[in-house]
Amino acid sequence: MSAATGALRLEELGSERLSARDKGIPARAFGLTVDEFLASEPRLSEFWTPLVALDNDAIENNLRVMAQWSASHGLELMPHGKTTMAPALWQRQLDAGSLGITLATMGQVRTARTFGLNSIMLANAVVHDRSLRYLAAELADPEFRFVSWADSVATIDEMERALRAAGTPRPVDVCVELGAEGGRTGARTIAEAVEVAERAAASDVVRLAGVAGYEGSLAHDRTEASLDAVRAYLRRQVELHESLGALYDGEGEIYVTAGGSAYFDVVAEVYADAMAADEGTLWTLRSGAYITHDDGFYRRVSPLDEGGSQGAGSLASGRFRSGMRGIARVVSHPERGLALLDGGKRDFPFDEGLPVPRQSAAHLGDEWSALEGASILAMNDQHSYLGLGEQDVALGSVVALGLSHPCTTFDKWHYLPVVASQDDDRVVDLVRTFF
């Protein structure tokens, strides 16, 4: 199966005009279009703090590593676009060979369609009349590949009612979602999942298109107990898929899909034998956070972290590097050993660990120096508490922060500057998000 073809409609992104309403953007950019500003060769040192900057060199590395690793394991990739909600980054993932983009809500699907995205997996159920009417209208486009999930017979009932009323031009592809006790959504047993599959296969407006699920909700580290829980779940997924063989219509695409950004190596391991015997199925990863990786949660659990602490089979493709960092300014020294930064929870992620101070500099654009022994002690909405240890940072100086969890980094920013590399502060792009 070839990757999705056709470029997204990104032209309007370059024609948007920048203003003081855009957090962090330098004043000289006000009134310029994005393209005009980028043509003026901006530097990161012009931007206001706080800010989050992306590293183009690291992103390029991560795109290549994931594409090569997935291909070497016989896996397709439909990365989760809700990580960034940035069409320009989706395009780079598509250009690297992805089948399409995974999304989480029908609102995100609607946004994606305005940019011409024609291959979407919705990692969720669609049960609301308004969303299903919209979907039926979009399915009039013969180039639009769409597949959603269902974890109950009631879900299929709701889909049928709305799709028939809307006069859908073709059936909606649906994967049966298998869950697990203590997990997120998904039928809790194989028997329940088979009932959903039978109901979908009997429908005239829904088509059974495979098996889906999310193993990441079952574990949060790489202890043996966690990995065993993930493996057990994935084996049940394969068992379910194999039990549905007689229900598949043999006419359209069939998916078996799992794989967040923490355990995709375990997905490859468990899927391997079934894949060898079933080459017609699209065995598909949905990992999304790899595009920027991070300095926190995914650094600890990803099998392809640059530290190399986790196993991932063959590593000819390389390893991920962190491609995002926060930058904040010291605005207060209220007591010895403590500094307050001008960025907080509204600017940087905190749900999967606090930011990690890495470097400091007298001014943005100056040479960075390592910041040893410092830590972020707490965060408020617009402040971070920097514990300094034995070091000191001057009032007005800037601190570079390692961040944890891309999904809650991107959603805080309308534009994120992309520098050429960690060592080159030329701004080569402004990534626009749509949260």
mmCIF file of C-alpha atoms in Angstrom, residues 12 16 38 51-52 76-77 87 95 97 105-106 156 229 261 269 336 347-348 358 362 417 432:
data_model
loop_
_atom_site.group_PDB
_atom_site.id
_atom_site.type_symbol
_atom_site.label_atom_id
_atom_site.label_comp_id
_atom_site.label_asym_id
_atom_site.label_seq_id
_atom_site.Cartn_x
_atom_site.Cartn_y
_atom_site.Cartn_z
ATOM 1 C CA GLU A 12 -2.780 30.140 3.284
ATOM 2 C CA GLU A 16 -1.417 34.884 7.330
ATOM 3 C CA LEU A 38 10.657 34.228 7.092
ATOM 4 C CA LEU A 51 8.638 30.753 23.971
ATOM 5 C CA VAL A 52 8.902 27.199 22.698
ATOM 6 C CA GLU A 76 2.552 1.126 8.131
ATOM 7 C CA LEU A 77 2.431 4.477 9.922
ATOM 8 C CA PRO A 87 -0.755 20.713 9.055
ATOM 9 C CA ASP A 95 6.209 13.088 2.709
ATOM 10 C CA GLY A 97 5.855 7.820 3.782
ATOM 11 C CA THR A 105 -12.153 14.159 17.325
ATOM 12 C CA MET A 106 -14.472 14.979 14.474
ATOM 13 C CA ILE A 156 -23.123 0.874 15.272
ATOM 14 C CA ALA A 229 0.557 -6.207 30.272
ATOM 15 C CA SER A 261 4.896 6.459 21.110
ATOM 16 C CA GLU A 269 7.302 -7.913 18.358
ATOM 17 C CA ARG A 336 18.911 32.937 47.801
ATOM 18 C CA ASP A 347 3.445 28.153 28.238
ATOM 19 C CA PHE A 348 5.095 24.807 29.038
ATOM 20 C CA ARG A 358 19.418 22.572 30.678
ATOM 21 C CA ALA A 362 23.021 36.226 29.431
ATOM 22 C CA PRO A 417 9.469 29.119 15.649
ATOM 23 C CA ARG A 432 0.985 27.123 12.994
#
